[in-house]
Structures are given as C-alpha cells and as structure tokens.
Amino acid sequence: MKNLQKIKFSVVMAMLFMLTTSSMCSSDDDNSSSNGNNPSDVINIVNNGTWRITYYYDTDQEETSDFNGYNITFGASNVLTASNGTNNYDGIWSITDSNSSDDSPSDLDFNIAFSSPAQFEELSDDWEIIEKSATVIKLKDVSGGNGGTDYLTFTKN
C-alpha cells in the first residue's frame, strides 16, 4: 500500500513538473504585466509564514471543517506541508501563468498536489487565483468532468 502511495505521489509530481516547465516555454512570454499579476507576486506572498484553509466548497457542499487545525506551509523547492501537530502531510505546489489563446494573459494558476490522505487529495488541482493579498488567497476551480465549481481560501496565520 505504501508503494502504491509513493507511485501515485511520484506520478503527480512528474505531471506537475511537466505542467510547470511547459508553461515557462512560450514564444509569447511577456515579462511585463499590466496589473502586477505575475507568479513571483504570489510566490512571495505564500512563502511568508503559515496559512490555514478558511473556506473549502466542493461542488455542492462546504467541507472547510475537514481542514480544521491544519497549518499549511508553502516551502522552498515547491514542497507543501499540512500539519496539525500530530499529522504531517506533504505535497507539492507551484504558481504558473496559464496564458493561452482562451485565457486572459494575466491568469495565474495555483497548482496543488497531495497524494494522501483523501481530504487533502481533493485539493489536488490547478486552481485559478481569483483574489490575492498579503493575508488571503482565494482560488476557484471549474471541474472539466462534471462542470461543478470548487472554491478554496487560504488565510495567513
């Protein structure tokens, strides 16, 4: 069972690495940003301190309580850690520019991947950043499968 979890985690990490590196190779890259919305802005915000999940809505119901007591650290080398003092769960994270022909050039994705436990696996996705400040990051994801919309909010401790 542990080997299966390690394999799943490795596959998720490989997919996220490919997503991250492929988004950096674009012939239409523009280092200027009309609204200051670039990956380094968000990276600098989340790398500072610990965070908690203050809102999680999964398609048809709120599930914020599944994450009560967990502090989230967005660490170096894209390591993501959720800890409640007893349990520690590691994942990966990245911020990518989702610049494509059907997106606004300023769209950013907040990529999260956990391989376990089940409630943290639900957070694994490429979230659209809908609001950011020094203390709050609000994310949204529209599912490609069923069209449901999920919302996730991180608040700085």
PDB file of C-alpha atoms in Angstrom, residues 15-24 37-40 42-43 78 93-99 103 105-112 125-129:
ATOM      1  CA  MET A  15       2.785  15.718 -14.025  1.00  0.00           C
ATOM      2  CA  LEU A  16       3.078  18.950 -12.045  1.00  0.00           C
ATOM      3  CA  PHE A  17       6.737  19.313 -13.079  1.00  0.00           C
ATOM      4  CA  MET A  18       5.777  18.927 -16.740  1.00  0.00           C
ATOM      5  CA  LEU A  19       2.948  21.434 -16.338  1.00  0.00           C
ATOM      6  CA  THR A  20       5.255  23.925 -14.647  1.00  0.00           C
ATOM      7  CA  THR A  21       8.079  23.620 -17.140  1.00  0.00           C
ATOM      8  CA  SER A  22       5.827  23.634 -20.195  1.00  0.00           C
ATOM      9  CA  SER A  23       4.178  26.866 -19.075  1.00  0.00           C
ATOM     10  CA  MET A  24       7.588  28.533 -18.899  1.00  0.00           C
ATOM     11  CA  ASN A  37      -0.286  39.754 -11.682  1.00  0.00           C
ATOM     12  CA  ASN A  38       2.737  37.521 -12.101  1.00  0.00           C
ATOM     13  CA  PRO A  39       3.796  34.266 -10.447  1.00  0.00           C
ATOM     14  CA  SER A  40       6.547  35.816  -8.316  1.00  0.00           C
ATOM     15  CA  VAL A  42       2.011  35.152  -5.347  1.00  0.00           C
ATOM     16  CA  ILE A  43       5.116  33.088  -4.539  1.00  0.00           C
ATOM     17  CA  ASN A  78       7.701  23.630  -4.138  1.00  0.00           C
ATOM     18  CA  TRP A  93       2.721  23.373  -5.182  1.00  0.00           C
ATOM     19  CA  SER A  94       3.549  25.866  -7.906  1.00  0.00           C
ATOM     20  CA  ILE A  95       2.263  29.051  -9.475  1.00  0.00           C
ATOM     21  CA  THR A  96       2.030  29.112 -13.263  1.00  0.00           C
ATOM     22  CA  ASP A  97       0.908  31.593 -15.860  1.00  0.00           C
ATOM     23  CA  SER A  98      -1.976  29.954 -17.706  1.00  0.00           C
ATOM     24  CA  ASN A  99      -1.510  32.244 -20.685  1.00  0.00           C
ATOM     25  CA  ASP A 103      -7.389  32.866 -21.193  1.00  0.00           C
ATOM     26  CA  PRO A 105      -2.855  36.945 -20.246  1.00  0.00           C
ATOM     27  CA  SER A 106      -2.864  37.750 -16.533  1.00  0.00           C
ATOM     28  CA  ASP A 107      -4.460  34.452 -15.430  1.00  0.00           C
ATOM     29  CA  LEU A 108      -2.440  32.600 -12.843  1.00  0.00           C
ATOM     30  CA  ASP A 109      -2.908  29.022 -11.682  1.00  0.00           C
ATOM     31  CA  PHE A 110      -2.146  27.875  -8.158  1.00  0.00           C
ATOM     32  CA  ASN A 111      -1.223  24.205  -8.605  1.00  0.00           C
ATOM     33  CA  ILE A 112      -1.612  21.900  -5.608  1.00  0.00           C
ATOM     34  CA  ASP A 125      -5.833  20.646  -8.928  1.00  0.00           C
ATOM     35  CA  ASP A 126      -4.799  23.691 -10.921  1.00  0.00           C
ATOM     36  CA  TRP A 127      -6.763  26.427  -9.180  1.00  0.00           C
ATOM     37  CA  GLU A 128      -7.492  29.825 -10.719  1.00  0.00           C
ATOM     38  CA  ILE A 129      -6.409  32.689  -8.457  1.00  0.00           C
TER      39      ILE A 129
END
